[in-house]
XYZ file of C-alpha atoms in Angstrom:
747
model
C 43.190 4.329 -6.151
C 41.729 7.327 -7.969
C 40.316 9.938 -5.590
C 37.339 11.886 -6.882
C 37.042 15.446 -5.559
C 33.496 16.458 -4.693
C 32.703 20.150 -4.353
C 30.511 21.055 -1.420
C 28.169 22.937 -3.682
C 28.157 22.589 -7.429
C 26.485 24.581 -10.138
C 23.236 22.913 -11.094
C 20.910 24.018 -13.873
C 17.260 23.987 -12.907
C 15.308 21.216 -14.581
C 11.964 21.429 -16.311
C 10.228 19.422 -13.631
C 6.815 19.688 -15.243
C 7.919 17.280 -17.946
C 8.831 14.470 -15.562
C 6.611 11.423 -15.950
C 7.197 10.188 -12.421
C 7.068 12.893 -9.729
C 9.085 10.678 -7.400
C 12.054 10.875 -9.794
C 12.183 14.685 -9.798
C 14.885 16.676 -8.109
C 13.266 18.563 -5.270
C 16.194 20.571 -3.869
C 18.522 22.686 -5.993
C 21.803 24.463 -5.274
C 23.316 26.878 -7.710
C 25.774 29.758 -7.773
C 24.208 33.124 -7.116
C 24.146 35.537 -10.059
C 23.961 38.471 -7.635
C 26.765 37.777 -5.163
C 29.950 36.141 -6.555
C 30.571 34.600 -3.120
C 26.998 33.542 -2.542
C 24.742 30.633 -3.331
C 21.040 30.096 -3.845
C 18.969 27.121 -2.745
C 15.427 26.186 -3.744
C 13.441 23.670 -1.689
C 10.126 22.420 -3.046
C 7.416 21.835 -0.474
C 7.199 18.143 -1.333
C 10.943 17.558 -0.993
C 10.400 15.117 1.887
C 7.914 13.062 -0.155
C 8.116 13.743 -3.917
C 5.150 11.457 -4.593
C 2.849 13.821 -2.689
C 2.258 16.427 -5.393
C -0.761 18.164 -3.879
C -2.510 18.574 -0.540
C -6.321 19.041 -0.483
C -7.727 21.414 2.143
C -11.429 21.235 2.948
C -12.205 22.993 6.199
C -12.941 26.691 6.582
C -9.680 27.208 8.449
C -6.922 24.774 7.540
C -3.189 25.011 8.057
C -0.449 23.124 6.231
C 2.843 23.086 8.193
C 6.305 22.632 6.746
C 9.610 22.338 8.579
C 12.351 24.525 7.143
C 15.817 23.517 8.422
C 18.625 26.072 8.131
C 22.111 24.544 8.422
C 24.464 26.282 10.839
C 27.012 26.892 8.112
C 24.516 28.961 6.067
C 24.236 32.714 6.559
C 20.890 33.493 4.928
C 20.733 36.938 3.299
C 17.353 36.831 1.523
C 14.322 34.549 1.160
C 11.361 34.350 -1.154
C 8.511 31.975 -1.859
C 6.320 30.793 -4.688
C 3.048 28.966 -4.122
C 0.555 27.439 -6.540
C -2.958 26.250 -5.703
C -6.386 25.697 -7.183
C -9.570 26.814 -5.469
C -12.984 25.174 -5.594
C -15.846 26.807 -7.502
C -17.775 27.542 -4.309
C -15.029 29.507 -2.528
C -16.181 33.019 -1.663
C -13.710 35.409 -3.271
C -14.562 38.272 -0.922
C -14.096 36.546 2.427
C -11.480 33.809 1.752
C -7.802 34.495 2.415
C -4.360 32.921 2.216
C -1.976 33.567 5.118
C 1.683 32.588 5.379
C 3.485 32.421 8.731
C 7.094 31.893 9.745
C 7.637 30.779 13.334
C 4.036 31.762 14.200
C 4.396 35.278 12.787
C 2.238 36.290 9.817
C 4.394 37.760 7.062
C 2.064 37.502 4.059
C -1.681 37.568 3.441
C -3.698 37.884 0.284
C -7.167 37.102 -0.984
C -7.422 33.426 -1.865
C -9.285 34.046 -5.134
C -7.533 36.375 -7.549
C -8.065 37.508 -11.129
C -8.296 33.932 -12.388
C -11.520 33.464 -10.434
C -12.800 30.600 -8.311
C -12.088 27.106 -9.631
C -8.848 28.076 -11.373
C -5.116 27.825 -10.673
C -3.595 30.723 -8.750
C 0.061 31.562 -8.096
C 1.509 33.852 -5.454
C 5.064 35.181 -5.144
C 6.215 36.830 -1.957
C 9.262 37.766 0.091
C 10.007 35.939 3.351
C 11.609 37.963 6.188
C 14.998 36.309 6.690
C 15.500 38.153 9.991
C 12.681 36.044 11.499
C 14.603 32.797 10.979
C 15.649 30.816 14.023
C 18.928 28.957 14.275
C 18.098 25.380 13.316
C 14.545 24.363 12.501
C 11.865 26.833 11.465
C 8.093 26.440 11.260
C 6.674 27.606 7.938
C 2.949 27.258 7.341
C 0.252 28.260 4.900
C -3.183 28.848 6.352
C -6.386 29.052 4.346
C -9.445 30.866 5.606
C -12.121 29.899 3.115
C -15.884 30.361 3.146
C -18.693 29.313 0.868
C -20.533 31.518 -1.589
C -24.156 32.323 -0.903
C -25.312 30.018 -3.703
C -24.176 26.428 -3.114
C -22.675 24.576 -6.058
C -22.810 20.944 -7.043
C -19.116 20.699 -7.889
C -17.709 17.668 -6.040
C -14.380 17.934 -4.224
C -11.298 16.340 -5.811
C -10.247 12.843 -4.794
C -8.711 12.636 -1.347
C -4.917 12.492 -1.332
C -3.076 11.359 1.784
C -1.588 14.160 3.842
C 2.160 14.568 3.737
C 2.135 14.075 7.524
C 1.442 10.364 7.671
C -0.766 9.277 10.547
C -2.535 6.033 11.177
C -6.320 6.439 11.069
C -8.373 3.289 11.818
C -10.609 2.116 9.015
C -13.554 2.029 11.421
C -15.644 3.783 12.533
C -16.587 5.990 9.605
C -16.943 9.090 11.812
C -13.984 11.441 11.273
C -11.946 11.874 14.420
C -11.500 15.209 16.175
C -13.329 17.152 13.449
C -16.660 18.679 14.545
C -19.613 18.237 12.231
C -20.450 21.507 10.480
C -23.134 22.747 8.158
C -23.008 24.720 4.919
C -24.216 28.105 3.820
C -22.815 31.581 3.494
C -20.004 32.371 5.896
C -19.665 28.777 7.130
C -17.679 25.759 6.001
C -19.313 23.175 3.803
C -18.455 19.848 2.199
C -17.783 21.441 -1.195
C -15.334 24.052 0.137
C -11.884 22.996 -0.942
C -8.516 24.216 -2.199
C -5.678 22.127 -3.570
C -2.168 23.221 -2.631
C 0.204 22.119 -5.420
C 3.321 21.238 -3.403
C 5.002 19.952 -6.547
C 5.258 23.487 -7.954
C 5.500 25.453 -4.701
C 8.850 26.252 -3.154
C 10.919 28.387 -0.794
C 14.135 29.885 -2.144
C 16.903 31.645 -0.248
C 20.264 33.264 -0.861
C 23.099 32.500 1.522
C 26.811 32.704 2.188
C 28.952 29.900 3.588
C 30.383 30.587 7.029
C 33.999 29.539 7.636
C 34.446 26.388 9.715
C 34.617 27.126 13.426
C 37.386 25.351 15.317
C 35.337 24.301 18.316
C 33.975 20.971 19.508
C 30.362 22.034 18.888
C 31.184 22.111 15.145
C 30.812 18.321 15.160
C 27.061 18.928 15.082
C 27.035 22.396 13.537
C 29.173 21.579 10.508
C 30.326 17.970 10.120
C 27.253 16.030 11.284
C 24.574 18.654 10.746
C 21.294 16.791 10.193
C 19.665 20.060 9.129
C 21.540 19.973 5.841
C 18.834 19.680 3.155
C 20.749 17.316 0.882
C 22.722 14.229 1.781
C 26.196 15.325 2.918
C 29.399 13.420 2.291
C 32.145 12.755 4.836
C 35.606 11.339 4.163
C 37.094 8.792 6.595
C 40.902 9.020 6.545
C 42.508 5.588 7.039
C 46.176 4.850 7.642
C 48.013 3.541 4.617
C 48.403 0.135 6.260
C 45.319 -0.341 8.472
C 45.380 -2.815 11.354
C 42.590 -4.935 12.785
C 42.178 -2.281 15.503
C 41.836 0.445 12.878
C 38.996 -1.418 11.222
C 37.152 -1.698 14.524
C 37.708 1.978 15.357
C 36.410 3.243 12.032
C 33.557 0.713 11.964
C 32.446 1.796 15.437
C 32.881 5.460 14.513
C 30.632 5.057 11.445
C 28.076 3.344 13.679
C 28.209 6.259 16.156
C 27.755 8.745 13.316
C 24.614 6.889 12.221
C 23.327 6.921 15.784
C 24.039 10.644 16.177
C 22.543 11.605 12.797
C 19.333 9.735 13.757
C 17.158 10.257 10.659
C 19.637 11.743 8.180
C 21.743 9.736 5.734
C 25.283 10.580 4.686
C 27.605 9.265 2.009
C 30.956 7.946 3.208
C 34.199 7.927 1.256
C 37.504 6.379 2.321
C 41.015 7.551 1.487
C 44.489 7.665 3.004
C 44.696 11.449 2.931
C 42.580 14.460 3.866
C 40.126 15.469 1.142
C 39.944 19.278 1.155
C 36.606 19.328 -0.670
C 34.886 17.392 2.166
C 34.645 17.261 5.919
C 37.022 14.573 7.216
C 37.077 12.191 10.190
C 40.329 10.692 11.505
C 40.501 8.040 14.243
C 44.147 7.100 14.887
C 46.962 7.246 17.444
C 48.420 10.744 17.758
C 51.687 10.091 15.936
C 49.844 8.707 12.900
C 47.403 11.650 12.871
C 50.359 14.006 12.714
C 51.715 12.038 9.763
C 48.391 12.567 7.953
C 48.688 16.358 8.393
C 52.291 16.345 7.216
C 51.074 14.587 4.087
C 48.430 17.307 3.629
C 51.205 19.908 3.550
C 53.333 17.749 1.205
C 55.833 17.144 4.021
C 56.599 20.881 4.158
C 57.623 20.984 7.819
C 58.470 24.680 7.552
C 54.816 25.652 7.152
C 53.632 27.873 9.997
C 50.111 26.417 9.778
C 51.422 22.857 9.996
C 53.530 23.713 13.044
C 50.498 25.268 14.726
C 48.412 22.158 14.071
C 51.051 19.725 15.292
C 51.963 21.765 18.365
C 48.643 23.208 19.523
C 45.626 21.742 17.763
C 46.112 18.022 18.364
C 46.532 18.128 22.137
C 43.143 16.665 22.983
C 41.372 13.363 22.448
C 38.748 15.241 20.402
C 40.129 17.953 18.090
C 38.350 20.195 15.576
C 40.539 21.773 12.912
C 39.602 23.939 9.936
C 41.032 22.654 6.675
C 43.816 25.134 5.844
C 43.198 24.631 2.121
C 39.394 25.050 2.310
C 38.177 27.020 5.318
C 34.554 26.013 4.698
C 35.356 22.406 5.682
C 36.753 20.885 8.837
C 38.526 17.868 10.267
C 37.456 15.867 13.306
C 40.498 14.096 14.727
C 39.861 11.576 17.507
C 43.210 10.502 18.844
C 45.260 9.541 21.861
C 48.461 7.930 22.974
C 46.825 4.509 23.271
C 43.669 2.650 22.240
C 41.830 3.409 25.489
C 42.217 7.149 24.953
C 40.908 6.813 21.393
C 37.965 4.779 22.665
C 37.263 7.420 25.316
C 37.211 10.088 22.611
C 34.630 8.196 20.564
C 32.410 7.459 23.570
C 32.529 11.116 24.624
C 30.624 11.996 21.446
C 27.535 10.428 23.020
C 27.275 13.193 25.634
C 24.780 15.945 24.822
C 27.076 18.778 25.916
C 29.302 18.150 22.887
C 26.897 20.384 20.953
C 27.727 23.441 23.096
C 31.450 23.095 23.893
C 33.364 26.010 22.384
C 36.906 24.774 23.047
C 38.977 23.704 20.054
C 39.893 20.385 21.684
C 39.129 18.462 24.865
C 40.767 15.641 26.766
C 38.532 12.843 27.984
C 38.738 11.054 31.288
C 38.113 7.338 31.473
C 34.730 6.253 30.133
C 33.573 2.705 30.833
C 31.773 0.725 28.158
C 28.259 -0.277 29.261
C 27.554 -3.906 30.034
C 26.413 -6.111 27.189
C 22.727 -5.663 26.469
C 20.119 -8.347 27.048
C 18.407 -9.835 23.979
C 15.279 -8.197 22.532
C 15.860 -4.816 24.193
C 16.435 -2.503 21.214
C 14.915 0.963 21.874
C 12.803 0.898 18.719
C 10.992 -2.328 19.662
C 8.289 -3.010 22.208
C 9.634 -5.178 25.031
C 7.565 -8.258 25.720
C 5.733 -8.523 29.044
C 6.568 -4.952 30.094
C 4.400 -1.859 30.352
C 4.402 0.401 27.313
C 3.019 3.760 28.411
C 1.243 5.956 25.912
C 4.141 8.433 25.999
C 6.831 5.754 25.680
C 9.595 6.704 23.183
C 9.243 3.213 21.692
C 5.966 4.303 20.106
C 6.159 5.877 16.661
C 3.954 8.672 15.275
C 1.820 9.069 18.373
C -1.342 11.057 17.688
C -3.752 12.176 20.385
C -6.874 14.308 20.179
C -9.937 15.178 22.215
C -13.088 16.984 21.134
C -16.778 17.162 21.851
C -17.465 13.697 20.511
C -14.604 11.385 21.318
C -11.000 11.045 22.470
C -8.444 8.877 20.653
C -4.927 7.611 21.072
C -3.159 6.276 17.958
C 0.381 4.991 17.486
C 2.652 2.571 15.711
C 5.183 0.207 17.213
C 7.424 -2.679 16.214
C 7.512 -6.242 17.510
C 10.462 -8.546 16.962
C 9.635 -11.085 14.224
C 10.495 -13.998 16.506
C 7.023 -14.822 17.803
C 3.550 -15.453 16.472
C 0.285 -14.611 18.172
C -2.452 -16.092 15.985
C -2.442 -19.455 17.792
C -2.391 -18.058 21.331
C -5.401 -18.814 23.520
C -4.201 -18.306 27.085
C -2.049 -15.158 26.764
C -3.687 -11.738 26.429
C -2.849 -8.088 25.879
C -3.355 -6.100 29.063
C -4.691 -2.558 28.543
C -4.879 0.033 31.309
C -6.639 3.301 30.402
C -6.546 6.381 32.592
C -8.605 9.383 31.564
C -10.297 12.619 32.607
C -14.053 12.834 32.320
C -17.107 14.066 34.214
C -19.809 12.083 35.961
C -23.188 12.064 34.265
C -26.295 9.937 34.570
C -27.101 10.662 30.948
C -23.707 9.916 29.331
C -21.202 7.064 29.447
C -18.085 6.065 27.525
C -17.428 3.084 25.284
C -13.830 2.231 24.373
C -13.017 0.705 20.988
C -9.604 -0.870 20.416
C -8.154 -1.305 16.919
C -5.096 -3.346 15.968
C -3.704 -2.911 12.455
C -6.872 -1.172 11.313
C -9.208 -3.928 12.492
C -11.652 -3.639 15.378
C -10.281 -5.886 18.108
C -12.002 -5.191 21.416
C -14.643 -3.069 23.120
C -15.264 -2.305 26.764
C -17.386 0.198 28.641
C -16.938 2.694 31.438
C -17.649 0.806 34.644
C -16.603 3.368 37.243
C -17.514 6.905 38.127
C -14.896 9.632 37.984
C -13.161 10.538 41.203
C -15.056 13.421 42.819
C -11.991 15.662 43.123
C -9.601 14.660 40.331
C -12.228 13.578 37.766
C -9.916 10.677 36.849
C -11.210 7.246 35.896
C -9.126 4.092 35.407
C -10.134 0.964 33.535
C -8.244 -2.292 32.968
C -9.162 -4.897 30.374
C -7.682 -7.931 28.604
C -8.101 -9.096 25.018
C -6.644 -11.441 22.436
C -3.307 -10.619 20.724
C -4.281 -12.601 17.614
C -4.261 -9.516 15.358
C -0.687 -8.565 16.271
C 1.838 -9.278 13.558
C 5.586 -9.592 13.333
C 7.243 -6.250 12.730
C 5.233 -3.043 12.403
C 1.865 -2.748 14.133
C -0.756 -0.038 14.449
C -2.657 0.427 17.702
C -5.429 2.829 18.690
C -7.846 3.344 21.559
C -11.002 5.351 20.953
C -13.293 6.683 23.669
C -16.791 7.308 22.289
C -19.601 9.009 24.210
C -23.133 7.689 24.148
C -26.341 8.665 25.891
C -27.937 6.284 28.361
C -30.859 8.553 29.250
C -33.042 10.940 27.279
C -32.747 14.531 28.400
C -33.743 17.366 26.095
C -31.536 19.782 28.045
C -28.421 17.637 27.875
C -26.134 17.223 24.861
C -23.046 15.124 24.249
C -21.065 18.276 23.463
C -21.162 19.284 27.104
C -18.937 16.442 28.383
C -15.312 16.102 27.229
C -12.744 13.349 27.739
C -8.936 13.195 27.649
C -6.911 9.962 27.651
C -3.810 10.394 29.832
C -0.256 9.418 28.903
C 0.270 7.147 31.891
C -2.166 4.708 30.348
C -0.329 1.634 29.104
C -0.560 -1.732 27.392
C 1.456 -4.950 27.800
C 2.286 -7.251 24.890
C 2.636 -10.956 25.832
C 5.764 -12.829 24.819
C 4.032 -15.008 22.272
C 5.013 -18.340 20.820
C 8.611 -18.551 19.577
C 8.661 -18.730 15.801
C 10.609 -17.070 12.982
C 10.775 -18.021 9.316
C 13.948 -17.344 7.358
C 15.312 -15.990 5.102
C 13.589 -12.706 4.198
C 15.274 -9.442 3.268
C 12.246 -7.562 4.616
C 13.419 -8.356 8.146
C 16.581 -6.366 7.452
C 14.843 -3.462 5.692
C 11.993 -3.056 8.164
C 13.467 -4.152 11.491
C 17.264 -4.418 11.081
C 16.717 -8.017 12.113
C 18.403 -10.248 13.308
C 21.049 -7.649 14.285
C 18.529 -5.786 16.460
C 18.190 -8.806 18.784
C 21.175 -7.401 20.678
C 21.094 -3.602 20.243
C 24.805 -3.299 21.079
C 25.541 -5.656 18.120
C 27.415 -8.155 20.288
C 26.212 -10.909 17.969
C 26.836 -9.070 14.686
C 29.953 -9.057 12.553
C 30.730 -7.013 9.430
C 33.174 -8.766 7.101
C 35.050 -7.135 4.212
C 36.459 -9.419 1.537
C 39.067 -7.027 0.090
C 40.917 -3.859 1.003
C 39.690 -1.634 -1.809
C 38.709 1.810 -0.491
C 35.211 1.539 -1.971
C 34.653 -1.853 -0.332
C 35.679 -0.427 3.034
C 33.422 2.596 2.467
C 30.543 0.218 1.659
C 31.100 -1.603 4.941
C 31.201 1.713 6.820
C 27.912 2.687 5.150
C 26.337 -0.503 6.475
C 27.688 0.162 9.970
C 26.264 3.684 9.718
C 22.836 2.298 8.778
C 22.877 -0.068 11.750
C 23.493 2.844 14.117
C 20.827 5.009 12.481
C 18.144 2.326 12.349
C 18.818 0.771 15.746
C 19.169 4.090 17.589
C 21.632 2.441 19.943
C 25.437 2.416 19.668
C 26.985 -0.851 18.506
C 29.465 -1.012 21.369
C 30.338 -4.670 20.830
C 30.125 -5.009 17.059
C 32.876 -6.816 15.159
C 34.301 -5.132 12.057
C 36.976 -7.267 10.474
C 38.539 -9.034 7.520
C 39.123 -12.196 9.600
C 36.224 -14.582 9.068
C 37.271 -16.777 11.976
C 36.095 -14.074 14.377
C 32.562 -14.291 12.986
C 31.755 -18.003 12.945
C 29.338 -17.647 15.854
C 27.709 -14.427 14.699
C 25.171 -13.077 12.256
C 27.420 -12.030 9.396
C 27.141 -9.027 7.083
C 29.635 -9.540 4.267
C 30.520 -6.858 1.709
C 32.776 -7.055 -1.326
C 33.396 -9.394 -4.195
C 32.901 -13.126 -3.684
C 36.363 -14.669 -3.316
C 37.435 -18.294 -3.381
C 39.125 -17.999 -0.010
C 35.727 -17.651 1.661
C 34.027 -20.439 -0.297
C 32.523 -22.096 2.843
C 30.761 -18.823 3.651
C 28.860 -18.863 0.341
C 27.861 -22.521 0.539
C 24.158 -21.728 1.141
C 24.064 -18.636 -1.084
C 21.357 -18.809 -3.803
C 23.507 -16.635 -6.107
C 27.162 -17.407 -6.799
C 29.113 -15.202 -9.185
C 30.973 -16.574 -12.216
C 33.224 -14.918 -14.781
C 30.372 -14.338 -17.250
C 27.314 -14.249 -15.005
C 26.130 -16.213 -11.983
C 24.895 -19.589 -10.828
C 21.355 -19.550 -9.475
C 20.223 -22.224 -7.020
C 16.422 -22.186 -6.771
C 14.620 -24.457 -4.327
C 11.356 -25.856 -5.723
C 9.167 -26.700 -2.765
C 6.545 -28.618 -4.734
C 9.217 -31.059 -5.949
C 11.505 -30.792 -2.896
C 14.510 -30.207 -5.111
C 16.999 -27.446 -5.981
C 17.243 -26.351 -9.598
C 20.724 -25.094 -10.520
C 21.107 -22.903 -13.606
C 23.967 -20.851 -15.039
C 22.794 -17.392 -16.099
C 25.109 -15.682 -18.598
C 24.781 -11.917 -18.224
C 26.804 -8.761 -17.680
C 26.775 -7.805 -13.983
C 29.235 -4.909 -14.249
C 26.576 -2.395 -13.142
C 24.690 -4.655 -10.737
C 24.812 -5.226 -7.011
C 23.288 -8.330 -5.462
C 21.826 -8.521 -1.971
C 20.986 -11.943 -0.575
C 20.426 -13.549 2.792
C 20.809 -17.210 3.714
C 21.530 -19.606 6.566
C 25.051 -19.590 7.951
C 27.035 -22.750 7.316
C 28.911 -22.229 10.584
C 25.906 -22.003 12.926
C 22.350 -22.908 11.816
C 20.921 -20.282 14.189
C 22.816 -17.526 12.403
C 22.280 -15.808 9.078
C 24.479 -14.291 6.397
C 23.510 -11.036 4.691
C 25.650 -10.513 1.620
C 26.096 -7.407 -0.525
C 28.246 -8.222 -3.550
C 29.214 -6.729 -6.879
C 31.717 -7.403 -9.618
C 33.699 -4.316 -8.665
C 33.894 -2.185 -5.491
C 32.846 1.078 -7.182
C 29.555 -0.478 -8.288
C 28.965 -1.818 -4.793
C 29.477 1.556 -3.114
C 27.394 3.474 -5.630
C 24.604 0.939 -5.388
C 24.498 1.112 -1.590
C 24.545 4.917 -1.519
C 22.048 5.534 -4.314
C 19.526 2.745 -3.793
C 18.646 3.612 -0.208
C 19.725 0.261 1.206
C 18.493 -1.495 3.174
C 15.065 0.204 3.147
C 14.688 -0.370 -0.603
C 14.334 -4.149 -0.178
C 10.607 -3.611 0.375
C 8.235 -5.860 2.275
C 8.035 -8.890 -0.008
C 8.967 -12.444 0.970
C 12.155 -12.544 -1.094
C 15.735 -13.425 -0.214
C 17.597 -12.092 -3.294
C 17.589 -8.569 -4.712
C 19.322 -7.369 -7.898
C 19.863 -3.637 -8.444
C 21.289 -1.956 -11.555
C 23.016 1.321 -10.716
C 22.595 2.717 -14.241
C 18.930 1.934 -14.901
C 18.032 2.156 -11.181
C 15.825 -0.882 -11.626
C 15.589 -3.649 -9.041
C 14.511 -7.285 -9.341
C 13.540 -9.269 -6.224
C 13.701 -13.075 -6.229
C 12.721 -15.871 -3.877
C 15.182 -18.722 -4.332
C 16.396 -20.271 -1.080
C 14.729 -22.955 0.977
C 12.698 -21.583 3.853
C 13.436 -22.732 7.365
C 12.022 -21.881 10.782
C 13.469 -21.506 14.245
C 11.661 -21.449 17.560
C 14.762 -20.462 19.548
C 17.378 -18.166 18.050
C 19.188 -16.913 21.139
C 22.060 -19.201 22.096
C 22.095 -20.987 25.401
C 25.164 -20.744 27.632
C 26.807 -23.638 25.837
C 29.473 -22.780 23.302
C 29.168 -23.666 19.643
C 32.155 -25.496 18.216
C 34.085 -23.241 15.863
C 35.273 -24.368 12.472
C 38.392 -22.691 11.078
C 38.105 -21.366 7.556
C 41.586 -20.042 6.860
C 43.941 -17.262 7.795
C 42.916 -13.724 6.970
C 46.481 -12.653 6.131
C 46.365 -14.618 2.895
C 43.770 -12.199 1.466
C 45.231 -10.366 -1.486
C 45.493 -6.628 -0.892
C 44.133 -5.098 -4.091
C 44.173 -1.319 -3.871
C 44.171 1.151 -1.037
């Protein structure tokens, strides 16, 4: 196997981004060697790096602030910072009273008049220094605030078209009244509808110079260096396998990749696999102690006289968790999880789940016995709403919670996910229960009406029926309404409290009374009618389904079809994604090359299609051939399957497909295949799998790694299940063959 050496930071020439036709294809973060300090580096981060398709942010109000999060990796020692910002002001902006302010961690470090020599209505640029000494360790809050006022003479220039904010929030389509924004008039010295400035995030950036700190040999470096989710670009980590891996090794590394995904939470990494330490990368080793020592001897070319090697073997591998600086590249480190038996290795991996790992300064630690948690119940993944249980408004299950309260109304908005195993549109007897608890004041002239929206559609309305408690001013209301608008997967939910007058009083205004919805309000989603239609790749991309049924992955198996290092790395990438998307460790996952261990499970298979596993591919719509593939397309209108042989070059193509398992009709197979392992790994790492499958009703997805083009297809016959969780009874297993007959290609 050829090992490619990847430098941590490479020299990159800045691109002419203005010439790019598609902003989403532009590079948004650049590293390059500093021309000032021979040991230093420079990094430029554009303000739309998180969402390249958002090229500008319109700002309308008199005082408007645009926040950006600036992460500083622990391994960076920042020596200088600077910024460049581009914007365009509206024609009506008053050049004498309008200002631009920049703040870092709530401290103003730059201010300048908003309108410069170019004049109102033109593009302005500002360059400024950023005080590096004001940086915090970790995440920093950078913001640009506009204080803009209208000229004395109003203009008729309309504002530019509205572009969605980079901070995505769900806003119900109705009512038309803007939430939590007071109505204001125009005129000199006050905000008006035609006051606006466009911040061009596509051409605005923060740039800083930095040095690389040497790797610190302490347990906290797991988060500070190896798994630092503050790193602005996708890092790469090398998993060091033994030269002849066992079934236990595959489980250990599969579970470790899953834990890494869980610990990284929202950050992706690229995984490589080799049988030796890669000095250009951070490395992870999970092996018995004697085999770990053999790996380090190999690093030193079996030079047992080396003082550094003796120190490592004698002193630095004493624990179950060991952090060691790479002696041939002090900027990178090695995480060695080891022990004298499998239980000690397992204890070391489980210890990573404790929060105090991030602050332990010892070079290694020994771990006492840690007991695996009991197997999880079905439909209990943390990222999904649990049926028939209270979901409080501050529940971590809810995504992108937004709350506000002003003189006109109070709102609660959120998103959540429902398992795609039920349907609600035919339910007549079951209802959503909503309990709202809120602060308000008693008034004979004012009452509250509550509007409920599901997925942007008005769903229910109820009115305040009780007076506020005399001392606490708290009111509680409970109501029930139809779940018909709920859908499988992602849902949007909002509650809006609107004030209205019930009596005419010239001395009383709605502004006087305010309302706040409290977090211990809750709603309950009914279980619904069991129903799921297969096979759709969108279930995997949007909900990690069906693997998320059991969050500990007790019913999921990852199968590799060959022992090529890139195939194994591809399987580890998939295990990583499961941990990241599920946000729960896959304690009971199966990671194997033995298909007989997976006959009763939902199977994820990676590698080339091989004849030995022919029964596995029986229901696959796409079957590879020497010069192309066979496509089996079910035609529903004729109730027949059309089989065609497509002759094409698939050397640069990966194929993702999902279909019904031939071993258990309640189980599915998700297959990622390619003609060669290198194409498979590159396709998985560069295409953003599985999120890139989209939301269409397709079961096959072709992706070309060179053109970066994808083609979705719908080929297989659809089928439905009303019950997908097995009863206590066992399913008869059908032997497929012995795993030891698989040909070992290259490792």
